[in-house]
Amino acid sequence: MVQHKPFVCPVCGTSKIESEQEYVARSPMFSGKKLVKCFSCGTKSMFPPEVEESYYITDYWTKENIERRTGGQYAQALARYMFAEEFISARKNLNVLDVGAGLGFFAKVLNDKYTGIFSYDAVEINPAAVGYLLTHIDSGHVLSDLPGGEVKYDMILLFHILEHIAEPAGFLAKVSDLLKPDGCLLVELPNEDWRYKKFNQPHVVYYNTKTLSMLLDRHGYAVSKVKECGSKVSGMANELRLASGVAGFADKLRALYYTIEKRLIPIENVYDLYGSDRQWIRLLARKKQKAL
């Protein structure tokens, strides 16, 4: 029988569980898990938190996923760029590390919008994504893991990464070593998507604005800007409740929901809908300055 480490909250570090429920999985790789709520800070996370790396190599980006998702990827990357534009445009030279770069659309936006000189290194392990990513890179490297620290970066991108990290403390410490003292993190992740997703997988931790800010503060980062953006969580949750019990209908209704929204709102703005209870959290954070 496999022995697992006792539960430790990935955000606040306490070990007391307030409640638990079934972790709803599509893949057998995630079966037998629980979705537990921390008694202290309320963060929900998967337990036990271990996920086989092969999931991200073979399942997360497939040829079908790439073909289905490329349409809105540029608009989403542009919205992220605009969110951080004040920081980016203040620099004549920009050294960027994109962790879990996916298809590399942020590099394409930099090529189109940034007027200075930039280099772009990407960390990506999925072969299907790497093939597409390489078409967007003019200056930089594609890596299979975080670099060793010889190069320091002005900006490190963590788009839909932290929700997959079971032990974020060690990961954020490595990231901090790669960031220049005046550099920043640009983070985006789902906003407590256990509330509206049909399946909990593949996420390990479910953040909201409060718990994400708490995590970063605890590990040496000061949040300088944060927004909730995208579609309303309550709208998606209501849509799924209405569709519950009708086989296959929830996915079709969700697709219709996004189609209508995108027809009403220009594509370049659809990812920057702001307000409470939104689908994603987008955040800028700087390293805290150490006292002399």
mmCIF file of C-alpha atoms in Angstrom, residues 4-292:
data_model
loop_
_atom_site.group_PDB
_atom_site.id
_atom_site.type_symbol
_atom_site.label_atom_id
_atom_site.label_comp_id
_atom_site.label_asym_id
_atom_site.label_seq_id
_atom_site.Cartn_x
_atom_site.Cartn_y
_atom_site.Cartn_z
ATOM 1 C CA HIS A 4 1.239 9.389 1.546
ATOM 2 C CA LYS A 5 2.515 12.357 3.500
ATOM 3 C CA PRO A 6 -0.002 13.856 5.958
ATOM 4 C CA PHE A 7 -2.076 16.771 4.686
ATOM 5 C CA VAL A 8 -0.379 20.175 4.781
ATOM 6 C CA CYS A 9 -2.196 23.189 3.349
ATOM 7 C CA PRO A 10 -0.227 24.481 0.342
ATOM 8 C CA VAL A 11 -1.148 28.083 1.200
ATOM 9 C CA CYS A 12 -0.881 28.518 4.983
ATOM 10 C CA GLY A 13 1.010 25.373 6.009
ATOM 11 C CA THR A 14 -1.454 24.145 8.631
ATOM 12 C CA SER A 15 -2.524 20.496 8.808
ATOM 13 C CA LYS A 16 -6.139 20.592 10.004
ATOM 14 C CA ILE A 17 -8.895 19.693 7.527
ATOM 15 C CA GLU A 18 -12.298 21.363 7.857
ATOM 16 C CA SER A 19 -14.149 19.186 5.346
ATOM 17 C CA GLU A 20 -13.621 16.844 2.417
ATOM 18 C CA GLN A 21 -15.563 15.694 -0.619
ATOM 19 C CA GLU A 22 -15.062 13.471 -3.635
ATOM 20 C CA TYR A 23 -12.539 14.678 -6.218
ATOM 21 C CA VAL A 24 -14.405 14.168 -9.493
ATOM 22 C CA ALA A 25 -11.990 12.742 -12.065
ATOM 23 C CA ARG A 26 -12.233 11.984 -15.765
ATOM 24 C CA SER A 27 -8.897 10.146 -15.895
ATOM 25 C CA PRO A 28 -8.126 7.046 -13.781
ATOM 26 C CA MET A 29 -4.829 8.772 -12.979
ATOM 27 C CA PHE A 30 -6.815 11.046 -10.618
ATOM 28 C CA SER A 31 -9.124 8.417 -9.089
ATOM 29 C CA GLY A 32 -9.208 7.895 -5.336
ATOM 30 C CA LYS A 33 -8.491 11.555 -4.552
ATOM 31 C CA LYS A 34 -10.347 13.875 -2.179
ATOM 32 C CA LEU A 35 -11.039 17.598 -2.402
ATOM 33 C CA VAL A 36 -10.188 18.885 1.075
ATOM 34 C CA LYS A 37 -10.731 22.290 2.667
ATOM 35 C CA CYS A 38 -8.129 23.788 4.996
ATOM 36 C CA PHE A 39 -9.556 24.623 8.428
ATOM 37 C CA SER A 40 -7.351 27.710 8.794
ATOM 38 C CA CYS A 41 -7.457 29.585 5.464
ATOM 39 C CA GLY A 42 -10.249 27.779 3.585
ATOM 40 C CA THR A 43 -8.133 26.766 0.580
ATOM 41 C CA LYS A 44 -9.419 23.710 -1.267
ATOM 42 C CA SER A 45 -6.850 21.274 -2.627
ATOM 43 C CA MET A 46 -6.540 17.750 -3.937
ATOM 44 C CA PHE A 47 -5.371 15.075 -1.492
ATOM 45 C CA PRO A 48 -3.202 13.167 -1.871
ATOM 46 C CA PRO A 49 -1.661 15.790 -4.186
ATOM 47 C CA GLU A 50 0.697 13.651 -6.285
ATOM 48 C CA VAL A 51 0.106 13.684 -10.065
ATOM 49 C CA GLU A 52 2.131 11.679 -12.569
ATOM 50 C CA GLU A 53 4.211 13.949 -14.802
ATOM 51 C CA SER A 54 3.148 11.849 -17.794
ATOM 52 C CA TYR A 55 -0.280 13.509 -17.624
ATOM 53 C CA TYR A 56 1.208 16.877 -18.603
ATOM 54 C CA ILE A 57 3.433 15.319 -21.273
ATOM 55 C CA THR A 58 0.763 13.280 -23.065
ATOM 56 C CA ASP A 59 -2.701 14.508 -22.061
ATOM 57 C CA TYR A 60 -2.674 18.233 -21.275
ATOM 58 C CA TRP A 61 -1.775 19.441 -24.776
ATOM 59 C CA THR A 62 -2.965 17.140 -27.545
ATOM 60 C CA LYS A 63 -3.263 17.868 -31.262
ATOM 61 C CA GLU A 64 -7.029 18.245 -30.774
ATOM 62 C CA ASN A 65 -6.557 20.664 -27.843
ATOM 63 C CA ILE A 66 -4.168 22.798 -29.873
ATOM 64 C CA GLU A 67 -6.500 23.015 -32.870
ATOM 65 C CA ARG A 68 -9.468 23.821 -30.629
ATOM 66 C CA ARG A 69 -7.756 26.437 -28.471
ATOM 67 C CA THR A 70 -5.576 28.470 -30.848
ATOM 68 C CA GLY A 71 -8.462 30.753 -31.885
ATOM 69 C CA GLY A 72 -8.673 32.698 -28.636
ATOM 70 C CA GLN A 73 -5.069 32.288 -27.480
ATOM 71 C CA TYR A 74 -3.780 35.489 -29.081
ATOM 72 C CA ALA A 75 -6.608 37.557 -27.579
ATOM 73 C CA GLN A 76 -5.933 36.088 -24.155
ATOM 74 C CA ALA A 77 -2.192 36.764 -24.467
ATOM 75 C CA LEU A 78 -2.935 40.335 -25.561
ATOM 76 C CA ALA A 79 -5.160 40.875 -22.513
ATOM 77 C CA ARG A 80 -2.346 39.652 -20.272
ATOM 78 C CA TYR A 81 0.131 41.967 -21.998
ATOM 79 C CA MET A 82 -2.178 44.963 -21.577
ATOM 80 C CA PHE A 83 -2.592 44.156 -17.875
ATOM 81 C CA ALA A 84 1.200 44.396 -17.411
ATOM 82 C CA GLU A 85 1.852 47.048 -20.070
ATOM 83 C CA GLU A 86 2.926 49.778 -17.645
ATOM 84 C CA PHE A 87 5.668 47.544 -16.255
ATOM 85 C CA ILE A 88 6.706 46.241 -19.691
ATOM 86 C CA SER A 89 6.783 49.560 -21.539
ATOM 87 C CA ALA A 90 8.984 51.162 -18.850
ATOM 88 C CA ARG A 91 11.852 48.885 -19.936
ATOM 89 C CA LYS A 92 13.920 49.286 -23.102
ATOM 90 C CA ASN A 93 15.198 45.722 -22.683
ATOM 91 C CA LEU A 94 13.104 42.864 -21.352
ATOM 92 C CA ASN A 95 14.265 39.397 -20.374
ATOM 93 C CA VAL A 96 11.230 37.094 -20.060
ATOM 94 C CA LEU A 97 10.838 33.556 -18.712
ATOM 95 C CA ASP A 98 7.531 31.865 -19.552
ATOM 96 C CA VAL A 99 7.005 28.835 -17.289
ATOM 97 C CA GLY A 100 4.628 26.324 -18.841
ATOM 98 C CA ALA A 101 4.555 28.413 -21.996
ATOM 99 C CA GLY A 102 2.044 26.256 -23.853
ATOM 100 C CA LEU A 103 1.732 27.536 -27.415
ATOM 101 C CA GLY A 104 3.832 30.664 -26.813
ATOM 102 C CA PHE A 105 1.331 33.336 -27.793
ATOM 103 C CA PHE A 106 2.758 35.823 -25.278
ATOM 104 C CA ALA A 107 5.975 35.815 -27.343
ATOM 105 C CA LYS A 108 3.921 36.595 -30.440
ATOM 106 C CA VAL A 109 2.265 39.542 -28.672
ATOM 107 C CA LEU A 110 5.686 40.838 -27.572
ATOM 108 C CA ASN A 111 6.830 40.655 -31.193
ATOM 109 C CA ASP A 112 3.792 42.667 -32.260
ATOM 110 C CA LYS A 113 3.549 45.228 -29.438
ATOM 111 C CA TYR A 114 6.807 45.683 -27.546
ATOM 112 C CA THR A 115 9.054 48.392 -29.014
ATOM 113 C CA GLY A 116 12.213 47.495 -27.087
ATOM 114 C CA ILE A 117 14.578 44.547 -27.350
ATOM 115 C CA PHE A 118 13.479 41.364 -25.625
ATOM 116 C CA SER A 119 14.607 37.800 -25.111
ATOM 117 C CA TYR A 120 12.122 35.047 -24.351
ATOM 118 C CA ASP A 121 12.952 31.732 -22.689
ATOM 119 C CA ALA A 122 10.180 29.163 -22.349
ATOM 120 C CA VAL A 123 9.769 26.144 -20.091
ATOM 121 C CA GLU A 124 7.517 23.542 -21.721
ATOM 122 C CA ILE A 125 7.620 19.726 -21.556
ATOM 123 C CA ASN A 126 4.766 18.781 -23.859
ATOM 124 C CA PRO A 127 6.122 17.858 -27.327
ATOM 125 C CA ALA A 128 2.921 18.872 -29.146
ATOM 126 C CA ALA A 129 2.997 22.334 -27.543
ATOM 127 C CA VAL A 130 6.744 22.778 -28.139
ATOM 128 C CA GLY A 131 6.316 22.272 -31.873
ATOM 129 C CA TYR A 132 3.830 25.152 -32.016
ATOM 130 C CA LEU A 133 5.762 27.266 -29.516
ATOM 131 C CA LEU A 134 8.905 27.275 -31.647
ATOM 132 C CA THR A 135 7.057 29.098 -34.430
ATOM 133 C CA HIS A 136 6.663 32.124 -32.108
ATOM 134 C CA ILE A 137 10.223 32.432 -30.777
ATOM 135 C CA ASP A 138 12.845 34.578 -32.511
ATOM 136 C CA SER A 139 15.232 35.106 -29.602
ATOM 137 C CA GLY A 140 15.432 32.654 -26.724
ATOM 138 C CA HIS A 141 15.357 28.997 -25.750
ATOM 139 C CA VAL A 142 12.850 26.254 -25.000
ATOM 140 C CA LEU A 143 13.762 24.438 -21.773
ATOM 141 C CA SER A 144 12.435 21.286 -20.127
ATOM 142 C CA ASP A 145 12.828 22.638 -16.568
ATOM 143 C CA LEU A 146 13.527 25.857 -14.694
ATOM 144 C CA PRO A 147 16.994 27.209 -15.572
ATOM 145 C CA GLY A 148 19.831 27.042 -13.075
ATOM 146 C CA GLY A 149 19.963 30.699 -12.076
ATOM 147 C CA GLU A 150 22.834 32.010 -14.186
ATOM 148 C CA VAL A 151 20.381 34.249 -16.062
ATOM 149 C CA LYS A 152 18.098 36.644 -14.181
ATOM 150 C CA TYR A 153 14.766 37.762 -15.602
ATOM 151 C CA ASP A 154 12.829 41.028 -15.597
ATOM 152 C CA MET A 155 9.518 39.198 -15.847
ATOM 153 C CA ILE A 156 8.494 35.623 -15.107
ATOM 154 C CA LEU A 157 5.156 34.414 -16.462
ATOM 155 C CA LEU A 158 3.131 31.853 -14.513
ATOM 156 C CA PHE A 159 -0.003 31.348 -16.594
ATOM 157 C CA HIS A 160 -2.101 28.486 -15.223
ATOM 158 C CA ILE A 161 0.847 26.957 -13.388
ATOM 159 C CA LEU A 162 0.395 27.418 -9.634
ATOM 160 C CA GLU A 163 -2.857 25.441 -9.544
ATOM 161 C CA HIS A 164 -0.831 22.387 -10.651
ATOM 162 C CA ILE A 165 1.906 22.762 -7.993
ATOM 163 C CA ALA A 166 1.358 20.640 -4.871
ATOM 164 C CA GLU A 167 4.150 22.333 -2.886
ATOM 165 C CA PRO A 168 4.276 25.961 -4.071
ATOM 166 C CA ALA A 169 6.734 27.111 -1.377
ATOM 167 C CA GLY A 170 9.730 25.390 -2.965
ATOM 168 C CA PHE A 171 8.639 26.337 -6.468
ATOM 169 C CA LEU A 172 8.242 30.036 -5.602
ATOM 170 C CA ALA A 173 11.663 30.041 -3.924
ATOM 171 C CA LYS A 174 13.247 28.761 -7.169
ATOM 172 C CA VAL A 175 11.351 31.370 -9.166
ATOM 173 C CA SER A 176 12.522 34.110 -6.792
ATOM 174 C CA ASP A 177 16.146 33.109 -7.423
ATOM 175 C CA LEU A 178 15.584 33.661 -11.154
ATOM 176 C CA LEU A 179 13.938 37.080 -10.796
ATOM 177 C CA LYS A 180 15.847 40.362 -10.783
ATOM 178 C CA PRO A 181 15.399 42.468 -7.615
ATOM 179 C CA ASP A 182 13.182 44.909 -9.537
ATOM 180 C CA GLY A 183 11.492 42.206 -11.618
ATOM 181 C CA CYS A 184 7.924 40.996 -11.409
ATOM 182 C CA LEU A 185 5.752 37.913 -11.641
ATOM 183 C CA LEU A 186 2.766 37.973 -13.983
ATOM 184 C CA VAL A 187 0.367 35.302 -12.760
ATOM 185 C CA GLU A 188 -2.928 34.022 -14.081
ATOM 186 C CA LEU A 189 -4.924 31.064 -12.796
ATOM 187 C CA PRO A 190 -8.509 29.839 -12.345
ATOM 188 C CA ASN A 191 -10.638 31.429 -9.647
ATOM 189 C CA GLU A 192 -11.803 28.520 -7.430
ATOM 190 C CA ASP A 193 -12.946 26.567 -10.471
ATOM 191 C CA TRP A 194 -14.051 23.599 -8.366
ATOM 192 C CA ARG A 195 -17.270 25.608 -8.048
ATOM 193 C CA TYR A 196 -18.308 25.280 -11.679
ATOM 194 C CA LYS A 197 -16.247 22.598 -13.437
ATOM 195 C CA LYS A 198 -17.837 19.278 -14.317
ATOM 196 C CA PHE A 199 -14.525 17.577 -13.432
ATOM 197 C CA ASN A 200 -12.079 18.725 -10.742
ATOM 198 C CA GLN A 201 -8.984 17.510 -12.580
ATOM 199 C CA PRO A 202 -6.279 18.347 -13.412
ATOM 200 C CA HIS A 203 -5.888 20.986 -10.696
ATOM 201 C CA VAL A 204 -4.205 20.350 -7.362
ATOM 202 C CA VAL A 205 -4.956 23.661 -5.593
ATOM 203 C CA TYR A 206 -7.995 25.929 -6.012
ATOM 204 C CA TYR A 207 -7.176 29.572 -5.302
ATOM 205 C CA ASN A 208 -9.243 32.708 -4.900
ATOM 206 C CA THR A 209 -7.869 36.252 -4.841
ATOM 207 C CA LYS A 210 -7.429 36.210 -1.058
ATOM 208 C CA THR A 211 -5.597 32.884 -0.824
ATOM 209 C CA LEU A 212 -3.373 33.566 -3.853
ATOM 210 C CA SER A 213 -2.323 36.912 -2.360
ATOM 211 C CA MET A 214 -1.741 35.181 0.989
ATOM 212 C CA LEU A 215 0.482 32.557 -0.640
ATOM 213 C CA LEU A 216 2.630 35.123 -2.446
ATOM 214 C CA ASP A 217 2.940 37.369 0.612
ATOM 215 C CA ARG A 218 4.026 34.394 2.722
ATOM 216 C CA HIS A 219 6.818 33.606 0.263
ATOM 217 C CA GLY A 220 8.335 37.031 -0.230
ATOM 218 C CA TYR A 221 6.219 38.737 -2.891
ATOM 219 C CA ALA A 222 4.200 41.942 -2.683
ATOM 220 C CA VAL A 223 1.099 42.059 -4.871
ATOM 221 C CA SER A 224 1.025 45.314 -6.843
ATOM 222 C CA LYS A 225 -2.011 44.720 -9.070
ATOM 223 C CA VAL A 226 -4.779 42.135 -9.137
ATOM 224 C CA LYS A 227 -8.010 41.666 -11.091
ATOM 225 C CA GLU A 228 -10.655 39.022 -11.537
ATOM 226 C CA CYS A 229 -11.362 38.700 -15.253
ATOM 227 C CA GLY A 230 -13.151 36.617 -17.860
ATOM 228 C CA SER A 231 -16.645 35.171 -17.650
ATOM 229 C CA LYS A 232 -18.636 35.245 -14.423
ATOM 230 C CA VAL A 233 -18.235 32.152 -12.261
ATOM 231 C CA SER A 234 -21.823 32.461 -11.059
ATOM 232 C CA GLY A 235 -23.072 32.413 -14.653
ATOM 233 C CA MET A 236 -21.165 29.252 -15.465
ATOM 234 C CA ALA A 237 -22.225 27.606 -12.206
ATOM 235 C CA ASN A 238 -25.896 28.373 -12.867
ATOM 236 C CA GLU A 239 -25.562 27.087 -16.418
ATOM 237 C CA LEU A 240 -24.174 23.772 -15.177
ATOM 238 C CA ARG A 241 -26.872 23.450 -12.517
ATOM 239 C CA LEU A 242 -29.553 23.955 -15.166
ATOM 240 C CA ALA A 243 -27.919 21.333 -17.359
ATOM 241 C CA SER A 244 -27.291 18.767 -14.607
ATOM 242 C CA GLY A 245 -28.629 15.329 -15.298
ATOM 243 C CA VAL A 246 -28.772 15.817 -19.081
ATOM 244 C CA ALA A 247 -25.981 13.721 -20.604
ATOM 245 C CA GLY A 248 -23.542 15.790 -22.670
ATOM 246 C CA PHE A 249 -25.732 18.887 -22.518
ATOM 247 C CA ALA A 250 -23.584 20.841 -20.059
ATOM 248 C CA ASP A 251 -20.608 20.975 -22.419
ATOM 249 C CA LYS A 252 -22.805 22.105 -25.322
ATOM 250 C CA LEU A 253 -24.439 24.786 -23.201
ATOM 251 C CA ARG A 254 -21.052 26.028 -21.995
ATOM 252 C CA ALA A 255 -19.863 26.325 -25.607
ATOM 253 C CA LEU A 256 -22.999 28.302 -26.491
ATOM 254 C CA TYR A 257 -22.465 30.546 -23.435
ATOM 255 C CA TYR A 258 -18.973 31.530 -24.655
ATOM 256 C CA THR A 259 -20.077 31.893 -28.288
ATOM 257 C CA ILE A 260 -22.811 34.371 -27.386
ATOM 258 C CA GLU A 261 -20.514 36.325 -25.075
ATOM 259 C CA LYS A 262 -17.790 36.595 -27.722
ATOM 260 C CA ARG A 263 -20.270 37.760 -30.367
ATOM 261 C CA LEU A 264 -21.513 40.516 -28.081
ATOM 262 C CA ILE A 265 -18.056 41.650 -26.983
ATOM 263 C CA PRO A 266 -15.013 42.209 -29.260
ATOM 264 C CA ILE A 267 -12.552 39.312 -29.025
ATOM 265 C CA GLU A 268 -9.695 41.550 -27.876
ATOM 266 C CA ASN A 269 -11.770 42.602 -24.846
ATOM 267 C CA VAL A 270 -13.501 39.359 -23.905
ATOM 268 C CA TYR A 271 -10.654 38.246 -21.645
ATOM 269 C CA ASP A 272 -10.529 41.563 -19.801
ATOM 270 C CA LEU A 273 -14.050 41.629 -18.403
ATOM 271 C CA TYR A 274 -13.459 42.811 -14.842
ATOM 272 C CA GLY A 275 -15.529 42.565 -11.710
ATOM 273 C CA SER A 276 -16.096 40.192 -8.832
ATOM 274 C CA ASP A 277 -16.738 36.468 -9.191
ATOM 275 C CA ARG A 278 -14.850 36.121 -12.449
ATOM 276 C CA GLN A 279 -13.348 33.001 -14.004
ATOM 277 C CA TRP A 280 -9.637 33.899 -13.726
ATOM 278 C CA ILE A 281 -7.365 35.797 -11.368
ATOM 279 C CA ARG A 282 -4.680 37.913 -13.028
ATOM 280 C CA LEU A 283 -1.983 39.385 -10.808
ATOM 281 C CA LEU A 284 1.325 41.274 -10.785
ATOM 282 C CA ALA A 285 3.709 40.748 -7.865
ATOM 283 C CA ARG A 286 7.152 42.150 -7.033
ATOM 284 C CA LYS A 287 9.837 40.721 -4.798
ATOM 285 C CA LYS A 288 9.751 42.307 -1.356
ATOM 286 C CA GLN A 289 12.808 44.421 -0.698
ATOM 287 C CA LYS A 290 14.936 43.091 2.138
ATOM 288 C CA ALA A 291 15.550 45.497 5.004
ATOM 289 C CA LEU A 292 19.121 46.828 5.201
#
